[in-house]
CSV table of C-alpha atoms in Angstrom, one decimal:
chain,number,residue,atom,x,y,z
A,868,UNK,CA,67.7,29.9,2.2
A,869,UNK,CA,65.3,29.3,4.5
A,870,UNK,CA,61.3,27.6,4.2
A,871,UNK,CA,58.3,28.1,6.5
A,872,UNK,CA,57.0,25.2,7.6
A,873,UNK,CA,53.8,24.4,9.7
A,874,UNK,CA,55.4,23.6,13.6
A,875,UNK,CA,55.1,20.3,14.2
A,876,UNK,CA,54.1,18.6,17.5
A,877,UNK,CA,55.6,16.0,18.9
A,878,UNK,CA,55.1,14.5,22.3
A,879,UNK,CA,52.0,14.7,24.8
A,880,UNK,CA,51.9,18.0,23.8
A,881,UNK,CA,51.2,17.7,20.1
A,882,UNK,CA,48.8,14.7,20.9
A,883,UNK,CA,46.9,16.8,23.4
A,884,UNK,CA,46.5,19.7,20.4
A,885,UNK,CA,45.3,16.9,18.1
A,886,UNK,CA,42.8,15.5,20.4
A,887,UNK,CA,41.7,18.8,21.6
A,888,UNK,CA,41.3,19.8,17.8
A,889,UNK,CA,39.2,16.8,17.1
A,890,UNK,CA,35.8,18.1,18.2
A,891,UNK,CA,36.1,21.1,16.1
A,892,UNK,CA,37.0,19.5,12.9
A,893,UNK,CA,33.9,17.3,14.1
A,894,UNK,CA,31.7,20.1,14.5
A,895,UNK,CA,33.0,21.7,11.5
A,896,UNK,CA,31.9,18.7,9.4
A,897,UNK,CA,28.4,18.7,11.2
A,898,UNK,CA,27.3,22.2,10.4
A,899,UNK,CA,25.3,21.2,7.4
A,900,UNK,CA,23.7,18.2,9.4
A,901,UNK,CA,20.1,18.4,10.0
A,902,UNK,CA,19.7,21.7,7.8
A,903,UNK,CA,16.9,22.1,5.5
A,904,UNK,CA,17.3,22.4,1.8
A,905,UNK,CA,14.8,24.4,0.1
A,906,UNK,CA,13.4,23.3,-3.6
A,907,UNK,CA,14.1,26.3,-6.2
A,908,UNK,CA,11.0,26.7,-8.8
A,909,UNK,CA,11.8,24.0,-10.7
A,910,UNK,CA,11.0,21.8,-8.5
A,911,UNK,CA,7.9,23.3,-7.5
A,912,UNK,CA,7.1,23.6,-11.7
A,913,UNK,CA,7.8,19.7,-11.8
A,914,UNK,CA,5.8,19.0,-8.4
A,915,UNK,CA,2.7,21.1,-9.4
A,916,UNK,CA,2.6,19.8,-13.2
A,917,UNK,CA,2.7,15.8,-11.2
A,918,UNK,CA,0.2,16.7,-9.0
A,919,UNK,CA,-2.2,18.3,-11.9
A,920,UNK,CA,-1.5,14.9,-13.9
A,921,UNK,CA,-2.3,12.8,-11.0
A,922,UNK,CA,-5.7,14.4,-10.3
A,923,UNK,CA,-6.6,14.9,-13.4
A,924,UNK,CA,-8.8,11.7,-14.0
A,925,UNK,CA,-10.6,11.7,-10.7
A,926,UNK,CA,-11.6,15.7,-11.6
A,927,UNK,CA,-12.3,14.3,-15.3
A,928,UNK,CA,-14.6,11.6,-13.8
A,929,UNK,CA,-16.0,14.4,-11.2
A,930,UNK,CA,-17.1,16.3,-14.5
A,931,UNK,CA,-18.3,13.5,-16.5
A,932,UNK,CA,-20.3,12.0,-13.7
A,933,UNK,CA,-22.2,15.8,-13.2
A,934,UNK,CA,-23.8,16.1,-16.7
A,935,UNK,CA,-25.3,13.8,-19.6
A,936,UNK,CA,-23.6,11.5,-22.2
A,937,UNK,CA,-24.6,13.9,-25.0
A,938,UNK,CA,-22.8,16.6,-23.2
A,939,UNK,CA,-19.9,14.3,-22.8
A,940,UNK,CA,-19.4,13.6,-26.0
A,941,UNK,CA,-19.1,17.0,-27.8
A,942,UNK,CA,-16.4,18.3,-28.8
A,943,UNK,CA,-14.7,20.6,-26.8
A,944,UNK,CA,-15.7,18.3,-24.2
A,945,UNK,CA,-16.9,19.8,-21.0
A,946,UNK,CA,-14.1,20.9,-18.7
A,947,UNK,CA,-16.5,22.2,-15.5
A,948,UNK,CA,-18.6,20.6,-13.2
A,949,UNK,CA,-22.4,20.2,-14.7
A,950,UNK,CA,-25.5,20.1,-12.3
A,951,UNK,CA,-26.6,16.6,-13.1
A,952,UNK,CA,-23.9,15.1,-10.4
A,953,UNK,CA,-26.5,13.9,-7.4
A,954,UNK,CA,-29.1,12.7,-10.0
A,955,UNK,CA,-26.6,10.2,-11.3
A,956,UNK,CA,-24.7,9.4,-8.3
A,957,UNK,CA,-28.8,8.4,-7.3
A,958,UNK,CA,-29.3,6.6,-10.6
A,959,UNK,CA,-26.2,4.8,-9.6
A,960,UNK,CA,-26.7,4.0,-6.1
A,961,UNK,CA,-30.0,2.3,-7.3
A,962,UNK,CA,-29.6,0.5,-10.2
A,963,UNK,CA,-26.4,-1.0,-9.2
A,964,UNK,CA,-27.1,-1.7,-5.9
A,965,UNK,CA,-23.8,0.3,-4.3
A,966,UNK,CA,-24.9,0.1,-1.0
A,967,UNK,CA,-24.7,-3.7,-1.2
A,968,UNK,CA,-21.9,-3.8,-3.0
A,969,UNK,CA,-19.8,-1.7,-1.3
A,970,UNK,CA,-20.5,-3.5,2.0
A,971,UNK,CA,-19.1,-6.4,0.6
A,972,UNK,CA,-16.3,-4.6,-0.9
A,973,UNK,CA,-15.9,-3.5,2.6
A,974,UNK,CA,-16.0,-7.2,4.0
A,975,UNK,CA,-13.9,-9.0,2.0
A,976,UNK,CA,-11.0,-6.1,1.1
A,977,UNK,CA,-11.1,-5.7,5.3
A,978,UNK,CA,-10.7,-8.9,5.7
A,979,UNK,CA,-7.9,-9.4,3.2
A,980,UNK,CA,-6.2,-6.8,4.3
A,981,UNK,CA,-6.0,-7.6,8.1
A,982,UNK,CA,-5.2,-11.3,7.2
A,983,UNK,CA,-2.4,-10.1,5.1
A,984,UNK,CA,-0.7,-7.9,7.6
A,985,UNK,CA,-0.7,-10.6,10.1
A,986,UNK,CA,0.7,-13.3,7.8
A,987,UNK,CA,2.7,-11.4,6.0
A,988,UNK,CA,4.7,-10.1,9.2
A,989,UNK,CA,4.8,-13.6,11.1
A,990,UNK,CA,6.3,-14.8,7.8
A,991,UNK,CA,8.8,-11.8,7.3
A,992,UNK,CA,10.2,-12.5,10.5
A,993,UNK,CA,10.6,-15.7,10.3
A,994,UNK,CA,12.5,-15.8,7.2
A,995,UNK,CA,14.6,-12.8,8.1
A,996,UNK,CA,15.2,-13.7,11.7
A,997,UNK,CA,14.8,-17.7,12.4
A,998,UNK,CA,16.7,-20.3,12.0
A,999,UNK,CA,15.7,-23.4,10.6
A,1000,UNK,CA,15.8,-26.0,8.1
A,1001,UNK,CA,14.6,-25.1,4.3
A,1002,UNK,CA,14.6,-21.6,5.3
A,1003,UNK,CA,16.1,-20.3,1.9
A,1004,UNK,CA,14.5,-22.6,0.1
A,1005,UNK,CA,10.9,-21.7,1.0
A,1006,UNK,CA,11.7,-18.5,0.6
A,1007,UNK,CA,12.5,-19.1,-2.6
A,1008,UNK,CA,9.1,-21.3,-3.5
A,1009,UNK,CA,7.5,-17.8,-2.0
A,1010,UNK,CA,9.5,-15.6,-4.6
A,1011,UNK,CA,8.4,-18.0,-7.0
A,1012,UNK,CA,4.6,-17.7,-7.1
A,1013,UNK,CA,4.9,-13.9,-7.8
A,1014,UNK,CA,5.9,-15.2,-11.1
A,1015,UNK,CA,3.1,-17.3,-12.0
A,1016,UNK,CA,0.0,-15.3,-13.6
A,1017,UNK,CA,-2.9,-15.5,-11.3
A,1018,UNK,CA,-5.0,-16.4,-14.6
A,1019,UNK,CA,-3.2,-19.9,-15.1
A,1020,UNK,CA,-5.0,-21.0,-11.5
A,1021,UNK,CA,-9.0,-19.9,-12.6
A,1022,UNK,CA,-10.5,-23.3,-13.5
A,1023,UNK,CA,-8.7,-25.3,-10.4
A,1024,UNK,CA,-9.7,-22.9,-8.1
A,1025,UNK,CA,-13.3,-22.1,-9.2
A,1026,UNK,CA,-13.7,-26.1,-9.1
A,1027,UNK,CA,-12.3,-26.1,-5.3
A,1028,UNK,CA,-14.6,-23.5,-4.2
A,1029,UNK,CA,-17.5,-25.7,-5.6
A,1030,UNK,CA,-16.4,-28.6,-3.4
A,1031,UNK,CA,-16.4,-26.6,-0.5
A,1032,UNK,CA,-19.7,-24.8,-1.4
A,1033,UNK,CA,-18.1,-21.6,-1.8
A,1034,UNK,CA,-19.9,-21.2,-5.0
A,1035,UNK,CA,-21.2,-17.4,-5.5
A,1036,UNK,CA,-20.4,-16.6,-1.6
A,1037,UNK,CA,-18.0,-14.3,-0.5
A,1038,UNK,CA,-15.5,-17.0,1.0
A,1039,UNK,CA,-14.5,-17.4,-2.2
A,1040,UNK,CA,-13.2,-14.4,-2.9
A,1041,UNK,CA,-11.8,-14.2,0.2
A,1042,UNK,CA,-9.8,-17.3,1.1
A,1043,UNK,CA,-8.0,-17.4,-1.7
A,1044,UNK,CA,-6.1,-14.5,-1.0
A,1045,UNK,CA,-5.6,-14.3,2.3
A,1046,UNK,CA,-2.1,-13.6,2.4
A,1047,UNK,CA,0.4,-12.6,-0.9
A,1048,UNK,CA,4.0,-13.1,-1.7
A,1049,UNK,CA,4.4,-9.6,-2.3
A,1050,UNK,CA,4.1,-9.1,1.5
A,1051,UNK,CA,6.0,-11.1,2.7
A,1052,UNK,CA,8.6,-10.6,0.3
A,1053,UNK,CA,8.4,-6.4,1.8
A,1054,UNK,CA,8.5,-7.4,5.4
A,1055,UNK,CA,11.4,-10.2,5.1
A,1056,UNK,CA,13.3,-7.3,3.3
A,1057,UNK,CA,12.3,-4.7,6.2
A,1058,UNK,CA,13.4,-7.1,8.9
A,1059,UNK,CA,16.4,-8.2,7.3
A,1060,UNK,CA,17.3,-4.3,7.9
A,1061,UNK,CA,15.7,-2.8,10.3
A,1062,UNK,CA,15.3,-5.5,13.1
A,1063,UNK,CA,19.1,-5.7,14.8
A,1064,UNK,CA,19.3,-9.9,15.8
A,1065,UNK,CA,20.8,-7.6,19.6
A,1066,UNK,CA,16.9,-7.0,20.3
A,1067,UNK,CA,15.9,-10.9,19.3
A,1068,UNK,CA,18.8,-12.1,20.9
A,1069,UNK,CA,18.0,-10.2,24.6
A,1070,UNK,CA,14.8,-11.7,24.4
A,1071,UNK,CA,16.0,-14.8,24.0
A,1072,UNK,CA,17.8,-14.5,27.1
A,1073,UNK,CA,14.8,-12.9,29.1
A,1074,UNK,CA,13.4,-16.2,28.7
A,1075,UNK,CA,10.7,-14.9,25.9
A,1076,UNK,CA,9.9,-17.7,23.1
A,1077,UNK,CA,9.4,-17.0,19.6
A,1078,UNK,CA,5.7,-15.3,20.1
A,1079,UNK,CA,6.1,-13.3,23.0
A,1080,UNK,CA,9.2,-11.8,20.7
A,1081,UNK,CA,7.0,-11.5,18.0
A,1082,UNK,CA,4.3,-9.6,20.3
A,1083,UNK,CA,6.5,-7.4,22.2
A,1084,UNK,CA,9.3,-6.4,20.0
A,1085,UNK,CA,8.3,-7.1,16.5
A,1086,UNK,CA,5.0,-5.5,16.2
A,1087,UNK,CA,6.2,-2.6,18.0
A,1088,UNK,CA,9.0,-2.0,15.2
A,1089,UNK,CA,6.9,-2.9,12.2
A,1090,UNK,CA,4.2,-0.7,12.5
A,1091,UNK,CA,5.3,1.7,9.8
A,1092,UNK,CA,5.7,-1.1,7.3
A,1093,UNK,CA,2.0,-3.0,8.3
A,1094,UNK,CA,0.4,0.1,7.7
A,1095,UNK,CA,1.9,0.0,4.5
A,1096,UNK,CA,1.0,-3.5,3.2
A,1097,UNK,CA,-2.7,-2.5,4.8
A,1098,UNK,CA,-3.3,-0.2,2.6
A,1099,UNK,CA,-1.7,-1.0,-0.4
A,1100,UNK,CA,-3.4,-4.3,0.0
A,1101,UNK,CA,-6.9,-2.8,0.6
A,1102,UNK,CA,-6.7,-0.3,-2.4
A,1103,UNK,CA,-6.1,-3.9,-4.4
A,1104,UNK,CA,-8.6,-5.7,-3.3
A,1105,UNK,CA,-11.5,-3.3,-3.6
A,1106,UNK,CA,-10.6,-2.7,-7.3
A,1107,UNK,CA,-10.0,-6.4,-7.7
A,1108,UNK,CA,-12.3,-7.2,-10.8
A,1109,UNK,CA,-10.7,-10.8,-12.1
A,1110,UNK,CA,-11.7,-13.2,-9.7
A,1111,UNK,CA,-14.7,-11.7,-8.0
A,1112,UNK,CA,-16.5,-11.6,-11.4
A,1113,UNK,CA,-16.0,-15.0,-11.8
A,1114,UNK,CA,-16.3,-16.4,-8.1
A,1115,UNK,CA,-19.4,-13.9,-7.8
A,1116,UNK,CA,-23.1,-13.3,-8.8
A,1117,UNK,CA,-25.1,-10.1,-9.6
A,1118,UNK,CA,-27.2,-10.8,-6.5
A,1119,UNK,CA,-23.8,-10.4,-4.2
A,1120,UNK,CA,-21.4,-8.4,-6.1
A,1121,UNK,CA,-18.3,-6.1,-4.9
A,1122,UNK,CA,-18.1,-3.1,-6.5
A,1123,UNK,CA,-16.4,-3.5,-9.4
A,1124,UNK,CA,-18.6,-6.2,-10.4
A,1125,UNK,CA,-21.5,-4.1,-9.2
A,1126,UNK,CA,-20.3,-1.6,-11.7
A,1127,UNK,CA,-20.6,-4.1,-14.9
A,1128,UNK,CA,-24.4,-3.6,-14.6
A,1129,UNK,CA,-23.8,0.6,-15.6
A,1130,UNK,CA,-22.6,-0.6,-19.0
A,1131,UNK,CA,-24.9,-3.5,-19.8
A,1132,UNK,CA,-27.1,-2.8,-22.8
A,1133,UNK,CA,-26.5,-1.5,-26.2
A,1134,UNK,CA,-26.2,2.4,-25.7
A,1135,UNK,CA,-24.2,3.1,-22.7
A,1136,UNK,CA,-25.1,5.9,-20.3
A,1137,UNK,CA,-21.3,7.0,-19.8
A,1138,UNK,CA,-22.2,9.8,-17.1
A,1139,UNK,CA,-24.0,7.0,-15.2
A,1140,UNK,CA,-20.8,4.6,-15.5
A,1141,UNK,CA,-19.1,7.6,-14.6
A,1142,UNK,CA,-21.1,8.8,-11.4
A,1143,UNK,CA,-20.9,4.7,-10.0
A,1144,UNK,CA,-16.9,5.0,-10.8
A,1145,UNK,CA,-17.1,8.0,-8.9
A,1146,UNK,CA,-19.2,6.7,-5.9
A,1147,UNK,CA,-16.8,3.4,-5.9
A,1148,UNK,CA,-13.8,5.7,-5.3
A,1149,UNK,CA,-15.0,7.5,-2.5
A,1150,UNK,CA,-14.2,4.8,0.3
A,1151,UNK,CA,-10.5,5.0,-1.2
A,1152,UNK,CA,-10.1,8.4,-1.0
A,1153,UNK,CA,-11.6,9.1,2.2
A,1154,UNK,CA,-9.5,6.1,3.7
A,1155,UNK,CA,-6.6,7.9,2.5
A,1156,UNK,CA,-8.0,11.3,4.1
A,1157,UNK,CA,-8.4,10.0,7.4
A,1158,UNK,CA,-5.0,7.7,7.3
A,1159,UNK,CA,-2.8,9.0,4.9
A,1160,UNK,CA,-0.8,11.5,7.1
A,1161,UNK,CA,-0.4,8.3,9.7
A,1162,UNK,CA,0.9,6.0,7.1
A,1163,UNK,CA,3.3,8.6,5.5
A,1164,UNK,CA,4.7,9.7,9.4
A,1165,UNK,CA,5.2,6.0,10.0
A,1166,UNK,CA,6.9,5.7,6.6
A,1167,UNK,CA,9.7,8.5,7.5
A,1168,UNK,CA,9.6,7.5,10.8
A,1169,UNK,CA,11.5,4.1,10.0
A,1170,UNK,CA,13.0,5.7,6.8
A,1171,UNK,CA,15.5,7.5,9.2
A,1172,UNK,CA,17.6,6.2,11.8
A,1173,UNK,CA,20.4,6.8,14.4
């Protein structure tokens, strides 16, 4: 009785057939690397029913703000565009003083947003890549303020912008946030795993000290995740309502405070609230127009790696 069996090698010989077998079973492994997987129609169903649920308030506010509130409110409602759209975006523009308000808007969510970047990625990488005393621990005070409601801090910090004469001025809205836990909680995290301590470590022994690192290697590598923070951080602060409509006036308002005047009085002109919704959302979209394809590159740029 006799069995076939696969020959076996032995010997240089057999360990030159292994090794010289190696790269194929590699390639073998790597055919489906790098190929592209097409989405069936699902997807596409799931994909196009998000993206009509996404836009549909912004198209909602596009009709609302283009005809009259007696219009608005009969039922059906109005699904089309109506022709009453530059009238009210006019109406808007005047009686809320828009252009006013969204240069301040403009000011102080610029402002915040720069500031933010900058502090937030100095502080990322010196938690993630430092050394020193209380690192954790401060890190762990940081963690902790994302915790406590921003409302629990109104009357302390209205009374300290009144002692530095702050008071109904756009410093006030400004100072107070210029940097969040949020941000540096995201870049610590982005350091932590994307910044190898090899590049830190050869600039140590170029003779670089901790800024020149910072300048040269850091910023470089953490441009995908400081666009990022920018904009997520500018979106926030031009539809931050809270604080500037307490810190601020109707003589110097952002936009969203600018917008309270649209529903003042007893019978509320919801087109016109609508059409200065509509004008405050502008900036934000065509920010997103201009940068959005930079911002998403630089996302899947240090998404993938090897």
């Amino acid at each position: 009785m006799t069995t076939d069996t696969a020959p076996v090698l032995t010997g240089a010989g057999g360990r030159r057939a292994v090794e010289s077998s190696a790269p194929a079973r590699r390639r073998r492994l790597r055919q489906g690397a790098g190929k592209q997987h097409h989405a069936g129609p699902l997807a596409y169903v799931l994909l196009g029913f998000t993206a009509l649920v996404s836009l549909f308030p912004l198209y909602w506010t596009l009709v609302a703000a283009s005809t009259d509130s007696s219009r608005i409110s009969q039922t059906p409602p109005p699904f089309l565009p109506g022709p009453n759209l530059f009238s009210n975006l006019s109406r808007a523009w005047t009686e809320a003083a828009m252009g006013k308000a969204m240069m301040n808007s403009l000011i102080v969510a610029g402002t915040i947003s720069l500031s933010t970047v900058l502090f937030a990625t100095l502080a990322g990488f010196a938690f993630a890549k430092l050394r020193f005393k209380g690192r954790n621990a401060l890190l762990m005070v940081v963690i902790a303020t994302m915790m406590v409601p921003p409302q629990l801090g109104v009357v302390p910090l209205f009374m300290m912008m009144s002692d530095l004469g702050w008071g109904q001025q756009l410093p006030s809205v400004i100072f107070p946030t210029l940097v969040s836990a949020v941000g540096v909680f995201f870049m610590r995290q982005y350091f932590a795993e994307s910044l190898p301590d090899e590049l830190v470590e050869a600039g140590r022994v170029d003779g670089a000290h901790s800024l020149r690192i910072f300048w040269s290697i850091v910023l470089p590598i953490a441009r995908a995740p400081m666009a990022v923070i920018f904009m997520i951080t500018f979106v926030h602060a031009w539809n931050d309502f809270f604080w500037p409509f307490i810190a601020l006036d109707m003589t110097n308002p952002t936009v969203p405070v600018a917008l309270t005047q649209l529903s003042a009085g007893y019978v509320r002109d919801q087109s016109l609230i609508m059409a200065g919704a509509l004008l405050g959302t502008l900036p934000l979209l065509a920010m997103f127009v201009v940068f959005g394809r930079q911002i998403v590159g630089g996302i899947m740029q240090g998404a993938v790696k090897g």
